[in-house]
PDB file of C-alpha atoms in Angstrom:
ATOM      1  CA  MET J1307     -14.791  54.389 -61.807  1.00 86.00           C
ATOM      2  CA  ASN J1308     -15.302  53.411 -57.964  1.00 93.00           C
ATOM      3  CA  ASN J1309     -18.492  55.959 -57.522  1.00 95.00           C
ATOM      4  CA  GLU J1310     -20.196  52.935 -59.695  1.00 97.00           C
ATOM      5  CA  TYR J1311     -19.979  50.198 -57.824  1.00 98.00           C
ATOM      6  CA  TYR J1312     -20.950  48.901 -53.787  1.00 98.00           C
ATOM      7  CA  VAL J1313     -19.681  45.929 -51.813  1.00 97.00           C
ATOM      8  CA  TRP J1314     -22.217  43.159 -51.151  1.00 97.00           C
ATOM      9  CA  CYS J1315     -21.940  42.902 -47.659  1.00 95.00           C
ATOM     10  CA  GLU J1316     -23.882  40.603 -45.620  1.00 91.00           C
ATOM     11  CA  ASP J1317     -25.836  41.069 -42.449  1.00 88.00           C
ATOM     12  CA  CYS J1318     -25.710  38.050 -40.426  1.00 83.00           C
ATOM     13  CA  GLN J1319     -28.094  38.900 -37.742  1.00 88.00           C
ATOM     14  CA  PHE J1320     -30.397  36.325 -38.939  1.00 90.00           C
ATOM     15  CA  GLY J1321     -28.418  33.597 -38.688  1.00 90.00           C
ATOM     16  CA  LEU J1322     -25.871  30.880 -40.646  1.00 92.00           C
ATOM     17  CA  LEU J1323     -26.508  28.067 -42.641  1.00 95.00           C
ATOM     18  CA  SER J1324     -24.286  25.296 -43.272  1.00 96.00           C
ATOM     19  CA  ALA J1325     -24.702  22.365 -46.059  1.00 97.00           C
ATOM     20  CA  THR J1326     -26.019  19.342 -44.672  1.00 97.00           C
ATOM     21  CA  ASN J1327     -24.510  17.185 -47.236  1.00 96.00           C
ATOM     22  CA  GLU J1328     -21.652  16.609 -49.746  1.00 95.00           C
ATOM     23  CA  TYR J1329     -22.892  17.498 -52.573  1.00 96.00           C
ATOM     24  CA  THR J1330     -23.845  20.734 -51.781  1.00 96.00           C
ATOM     25  CA  GLU J1331     -20.435  21.536 -50.403  1.00 95.00           C
ATOM     26  CA  THR J1332     -19.146  20.419 -53.612  1.00 95.00           C
ATOM     27  CA  ILE J1333     -21.099  22.657 -55.692  1.00 96.00           C
ATOM     28  CA  GLU J1334     -20.457  25.701 -53.232  1.00 94.00           C
ATOM     29  CA  ILE J1335     -16.480  25.076 -53.927  1.00 93.00           C
ATOM     30  CA  LYS J1336     -16.140  25.251 -57.162  1.00 93.00           C
ATOM     31  CA  ARG J1337     -15.348  28.002 -59.206  1.00 91.00           C
ATOM     32  CA  LYS J1338     -17.386  27.587 -62.253  1.00 94.00           C
ATOM     33  CA  LEU J1339     -21.084  26.654 -63.308  1.00 94.00           C
ATOM     34  CA  VAL J1340     -22.176  23.504 -62.555  1.00 95.00           C
ATOM     35  CA  HIS J1341     -25.404  21.629 -63.384  1.00 92.00           C
ATOM     36  CA  PRO J1342     -26.767  20.476 -60.324  1.00 91.00           C
ATOM     37  CA  ASP J1343     -29.082  16.788 -60.393  1.00 88.00           C
ATOM     38  CA  SER J1344     -31.067  18.192 -57.498  1.00 90.00           C
ATOM     39  CA  ARG J1345     -32.140  21.224 -55.056  1.00 94.00           C
ATOM     40  CA  LEU J1346     -28.519  21.900 -52.400  1.00 97.00           C
ATOM     41  CA  GLN J1347     -30.127  21.295 -48.685  1.00 97.00           C
ATOM     42  CA  TYR J1348     -28.722  23.579 -45.857  1.00 97.00           C
ATOM     43  CA  LYS J1349     -29.916  23.932 -42.299  1.00 96.00           C
ATOM     44  CA  ILE J1350     -30.016  26.872 -39.830  1.00 94.00           C
ATOM     45  CA  THR J1351     -26.580  26.365 -37.534  1.00 93.00           C
ATOM     46  CA  LEU J1352     -26.229  29.144 -36.353  1.00 90.00           C
ATOM     47  CA  ILE J1353     -29.033  30.982 -35.382  1.00 88.00           C
ATOM     48  CA  GLY J1354     -29.439  35.118 -35.399  1.00 86.00           C
ATOM     49  CA  ASP J1355     -31.176  38.089 -33.585  1.00 88.00           C
ATOM     50  CA  SER J1356     -33.841  38.419 -35.395  1.00 85.00           C
ATOM     51  CA  PHE J1357     -36.478  35.860 -36.252  1.00 83.00           C
ATOM     52  CA  LEU J1358     -37.608  37.379 -39.519  1.00 89.00           C
ATOM     53  CA  VAL J1359     -37.250  35.376 -42.382  1.00 93.00           C
ATOM     54  CA  PRO J1360     -34.288  37.260 -44.681  1.00 95.00           C
ATOM     55  CA  ASP J1361     -34.318  37.755 -48.387  1.00 96.00           C
ATOM     56  CA  VAL J1362     -30.738  36.564 -47.976  1.00 96.00           C
ATOM     57  CA  TYR J1363     -28.939  33.993 -45.902  1.00 95.00           C
ATOM     58  CA  TYR J1364     -25.173  32.773 -45.977  1.00 94.00           C
ATOM     59  CA  SER J1365     -23.549  29.806 -45.538  1.00 88.00           C
ATOM     60  CA  PRO J1366     -20.936  31.654 -46.386  1.00 81.00           C
ATOM     61  CA  ARG J1367     -22.191  31.334 -49.734  1.00 91.00           C
ATOM     62  CA  ILE J1368     -24.818  33.759 -50.630  1.00 96.00           C
ATOM     63  CA  LEU J1369     -28.454  32.359 -50.732  1.00 97.00           C
ATOM     64  CA  ILE J1370     -31.129  34.849 -52.169  1.00 98.00           C
ATOM     65  CA  ASN J1371     -34.739  34.639 -51.867  1.00 97.00           C
ATOM     66  CA  GLN J1372     -37.328  34.276 -54.954  1.00 97.00           C
ATOM     67  CA  LYS J1373     -37.459  38.618 -55.352  1.00 97.00           C
ATOM     68  CA  ILE J1374     -33.822  38.458 -55.696  1.00 98.00           C
ATOM     69  CA  TYR J1375     -33.775  35.662 -57.915  1.00 98.00           C
ATOM     70  CA  HIS J1376     -36.247  37.180 -60.236  1.00 97.00           C
ATOM     71  CA  VAL J1377     -34.473  40.403 -60.887  1.00 98.00           C
ATOM     72  CA  LEU J1378     -31.479  38.762 -61.147  1.00 98.00           C
ATOM     73  CA  SER J1379     -32.707  35.765 -63.415  1.00 98.00           C
ATOM     74  CA  SER J1380     -34.025  38.882 -65.923  1.00 98.00           C
ATOM     75  CA  LEU J1381     -30.837  40.462 -66.471  1.00 97.00           C
ATOM     76  CA  ASN J1382     -29.425  36.787 -67.957  1.00 97.00           C
ATOM     77  CA  LEU J1383     -25.906  37.291 -67.070  1.00 98.00           C
ATOM     78  CA  PRO J1384     -23.802  34.326 -68.445  1.00 98.00           C
ATOM     79  CA  TYR J1385     -21.147  34.634 -65.788  1.00 98.00           C
ATOM     80  CA  ILE J1386     -23.945  33.985 -62.464  1.00 97.00           C
ATOM     81  CA  GLN J1387     -25.604  30.849 -61.558  1.00 97.00           C
ATOM     82  CA  LEU J1388     -28.824  30.543 -59.678  1.00 97.00           C
ATOM     83  CA  ILE J1389     -29.007  26.980 -58.077  1.00 97.00           C
ATOM     84  CA  PRO J1390     -32.417  26.280 -55.943  1.00 97.00           C
ATOM     85  CA  ALA J1391     -31.330  25.304 -53.215  1.00 97.00           C
ATOM     86  CA  LYS J1392     -33.523  24.508 -49.838  1.00 96.00           C
ATOM     87  CA  ILE J1393     -33.050  25.503 -46.252  1.00 96.00           C
ATOM     88  CA  GLU J1394     -34.301  23.124 -43.335  1.00 95.00           C
ATOM     89  CA  SER J1395     -37.429  24.439 -41.310  1.00 91.00           C
ATOM     90  CA  LEU J1396     -38.737  26.724 -43.990  1.00 94.00           C
ATOM     91  CA  HIS J1397     -41.124  26.456 -46.692  1.00 92.00           C
ATOM     92  CA  ASN J1398     -39.786  29.725 -48.937  1.00 93.00           C
ATOM     93  CA  ASP J1399     -37.832  29.052 -51.908  1.00 93.00           C
ATOM     94  CA  PHE J1400     -33.732  30.004 -52.020  1.00 97.00           C
ATOM     95  CA  TYR J1401     -31.532  30.124 -54.648  1.00 97.00           C
ATOM     96  CA  LEU J1402     -27.087  29.638 -54.279  1.00 97.00           C
ATOM     97  CA  LEU J1403     -25.805  32.982 -55.967  1.00 97.00           C
ATOM     98  CA  LYS J1404     -22.722  31.935 -57.793  1.00 97.00           C
ATOM     99  CA  VAL J1405     -20.620  34.337 -59.967  1.00 97.00           C
ATOM    100  CA  ILE J1406     -18.354  33.270 -61.880  1.00 96.00           C
ATOM    101  CA  ASN J1407     -17.147  36.351 -63.075  1.00 97.00           C
ATOM    102  CA  PHE J1408     -13.455  37.115 -61.504  1.00 96.00           C
ATOM    103  CA  ILE J1409     -11.967  40.573 -62.344  1.00 96.00           C
ATOM    104  CA  SER J1410      -8.622  40.922 -60.647  1.00 94.00           C
ATOM    105  CA  LEU J1411      -8.078  45.431 -61.733  1.00 95.00           C
ATOM    106  CA  ILE J1412      -7.881  47.112 -58.560  1.00 95.00           C
ATOM    107  CA  ASP J1413      -5.526  50.211 -58.028  1.00 93.00           C
ATOM    108  CA  GLU J1414      -2.813  48.575 -56.013  1.00 90.00           C
ATOM    109  CA  ASN J1415      -1.446  51.578 -54.324  1.00 92.00           C
ATOM    110  CA  LYS J1416      -4.950  52.790 -52.949  1.00 94.00           C
ATOM    111  CA  SER J1417      -6.134  49.109 -52.125  1.00 94.00           C
ATOM    112  CA  LYS J1418      -4.973  46.792 -49.411  1.00 91.00           C
ATOM    113  CA  ALA J1419      -5.011  43.314 -50.258  1.00 89.00           C
ATOM    114  CA  THR J1420      -3.601  40.289 -50.139  1.00 87.00           C
ATOM    115  CA  ILE J1421      -1.772  38.709 -53.578  1.00 87.00           C
ATOM    116  CA  LYS J1422      -0.319  35.646 -53.596  1.00 87.00           C
ATOM    117  CA  ARG J1423       1.539  34.786 -56.590  1.00 84.00           C
ATOM    118  CA  GLY J1424      -0.307  37.537 -58.445  1.00 80.00           C
ATOM    119  CA  ASN J1425      -3.663  36.427 -57.161  1.00 86.00           C
ATOM    120  CA  ILE J1426      -5.903  38.777 -54.449  1.00 90.00           C
ATOM    121  CA  LYS J1427      -6.862  36.714 -51.941  1.00 85.00           C
ATOM    122  CA  ASN J1428      -7.904  38.968 -48.738  1.00 85.00           C
ATOM    123  CA  ILE J1429      -8.976  42.218 -49.121  1.00 93.00           C
ATOM    124  CA  ARG J1430      -8.882  44.860 -46.759  1.00 92.00           C
ATOM    125  CA  ARG J1431     -10.126  48.407 -48.537  1.00 94.00           C
ATOM    126  CA  LEU J1432     -10.740  48.443 -52.102  1.00 95.00           C
ATOM    127  CA  SER J1433     -10.153  50.716 -55.356  1.00 95.00           C
ATOM    128  CA  LEU J1434     -10.789  49.427 -58.520  1.00 96.00           C
ATOM    129  CA  SER J1435      -8.719  50.664 -61.488  1.00 96.00           C
ATOM    130  CA  ASN J1436      -9.854  52.581 -64.395  1.00 95.00           C
ATOM    131  CA  GLU J1437      -8.527  49.525 -66.645  1.00 96.00           C
ATOM    132  CA  LEU J1438     -12.321  48.241 -65.509  1.00 96.00           C
ATOM    133  CA  HIS J1439     -13.926  50.743 -68.124  1.00 95.00           C
ATOM    134  CA  THR J1440     -12.099  48.620 -70.895  1.00 97.00           C
ATOM    135  CA  ILE J1441     -14.408  45.913 -69.863  1.00 97.00           C
ATOM    136  CA  ALA J1442     -18.132  45.982 -72.016  1.00 98.00           C
ATOM    137  CA  LEU J1443     -20.265  47.363 -68.734  1.00 98.00           C
ATOM    138  CA  ASN J1444     -22.498  43.921 -69.636  1.00 98.00           C
ATOM    139  CA  ASP J1445     -19.409  41.857 -68.115  1.00 98.00           C
ATOM    140  CA  ARG J1446     -18.756  43.554 -65.165  1.00 98.00           C
ATOM    141  CA  LEU J1447     -22.109  44.297 -63.697  1.00 98.00           C
ATOM    142  CA  ILE J1448     -21.623  41.642 -61.324  1.00 98.00           C
ATOM    143  CA  PHE J1449     -18.018  40.296 -59.919  1.00 98.00           C
ATOM    144  CA  LYS J1450     -16.017  38.584 -57.533  1.00 96.00           C
ATOM    145  CA  VAL J1451     -12.855  40.699 -56.568  1.00 96.00           C
ATOM    146  CA  GLY J1452     -10.199  38.720 -58.091  1.00 93.00           C
ATOM    147  CA  HIS J1453      -9.773  35.152 -56.013  1.00 88.00           C
ATOM    148  CA  SER J1454     -11.454  36.741 -53.092  1.00 92.00           C
ATOM    149  CA  PRO J1455     -14.714  36.753 -51.082  1.00 90.00           C
ATOM    150  CA  VAL J1456     -15.420  40.054 -51.878  1.00 95.00           C
ATOM    151  CA  THR J1457     -18.437  40.647 -54.550  1.00 97.00           C
ATOM    152  CA  VAL J1458     -18.819  43.830 -56.049  1.00 98.00           C
ATOM    153  CA  VAL J1459     -22.194  44.912 -57.998  1.00 98.00           C
ATOM    154  CA  HIS J1460     -22.878  48.033 -60.382  1.00 98.00           C
ATOM    155  CA  GLU J1461     -24.981  50.768 -58.898  1.00 98.00           C
ATOM    156  CA  SER J1462     -27.542  49.648 -61.797  1.00 98.00           C
ATOM    157  CA  ILE J1463     -28.200  46.590 -60.231  1.00 98.00           C
ATOM    158  CA  VAL J1464     -27.977  47.581 -56.833  1.00 98.00           C
ATOM    159  CA  HIS J1465     -30.830  50.206 -58.068  1.00 97.00           C
ATOM    160  CA  LEU J1466     -32.969  47.907 -58.874  1.00 97.00           C
ATOM    161  CA  LEU J1467     -32.643  45.359 -55.945  1.00 97.00           C
ATOM    162  CA  SER J1468     -33.179  48.914 -53.204  1.00 96.00           C
ATOM    163  CA  ILE J1469     -36.135  48.720 -54.622  1.00 96.00           C
ATOM    164  CA  LEU J1470     -36.964  45.592 -53.330  1.00 96.00           C
ATOM    165  CA  ASN J1471     -36.230  46.527 -49.774  1.00 94.00           C
ATOM    166  CA  LEU J1472     -34.134  43.918 -48.597  1.00 96.00           C
ATOM    167  CA  LYS J1473     -33.251  42.143 -45.824  1.00 95.00           C
ATOM    168  CA  GLY J1474     -30.070  40.099 -44.695  1.00 94.00           C
ATOM    169  CA  VAL J1475     -28.106  42.379 -47.376  1.00 96.00           C
ATOM    170  CA  THR J1476     -26.450  46.138 -47.148  1.00 96.00           C
ATOM    171  CA  PHE J1477     -24.638  47.397 -50.118  1.00 97.00           C
ATOM    172  CA  THR J1478     -21.691  49.222 -49.284  1.00 97.00           C
ATOM    173  CA  PRO J1479     -20.309  52.137 -51.597  1.00 97.00           C
ATOM    174  CA  ILE J1480     -16.041  51.069 -52.530  1.00 96.00           C
ATOM    175  CA  THR J1481     -15.678  54.184 -51.132  1.00 94.00           C
ATOM    176  CA  ALA J1482     -17.042  53.440 -47.663  1.00 95.00           C
ATOM    177  CA  TRP J1483     -15.904  49.820 -47.454  1.00 95.00           C
ATOM    178  CA  TYR J1484     -13.347  48.487 -45.504  1.00 88.00           C
ATOM    179  CA  SER J1485     -13.234  44.776 -44.059  1.00 80.00           C
TER     180      SER J1485
END
C-alpha cells in the first residue's frame, strides 16, 4: 500500500504567498468545496532564491499553474476543486488546489503522528493502513491525511505530473518521507 503513494512536498525556493484580502483567506481556510464569486488574490510576501516562475506556489495552500490544472481537471475528481487565482506582479494564471478528501487510515504503530480527540493533526512519519484498499481507487487518488496538512497522491497521478518536469513541487515516496 505505502509503495503506491507519495507525499506532495513543497519546494519554497521560489518564495511564499499571502492572500491579499479576507475573501481569499476565508476560501483557503474552509474545509469544504466552495463557489467563489471572483478570482482569488495573492501577493508574493517572501522572495525565494530563484527568480523563475514555478509551476507551484504555496501560501501555505497549494497554488498550481495551468499545466497541472489541465492534468488534475481532466481526472474529474469530485473531491478536489481548482479555483482561479491571481498573483500580483505575475501574468501567469494559477489555481488554488483545494483537496476535500480526508482519510485517516494510518498504521498508528508505524507512524509518528499527533492525534487529538481521534483526529490526526500533525505527522512526522507516515505509514498508511492496509484498510485503504477497501476504498475504491478513484476515491483515494489524492487526499489529506486526517486533519493534517499532509497531502498524499497516488502513483498514477504522480506519473502524469512527472512528465511535466515541474518546478516548485516534489513527490516523495511515503516510505522515504518524514517531516
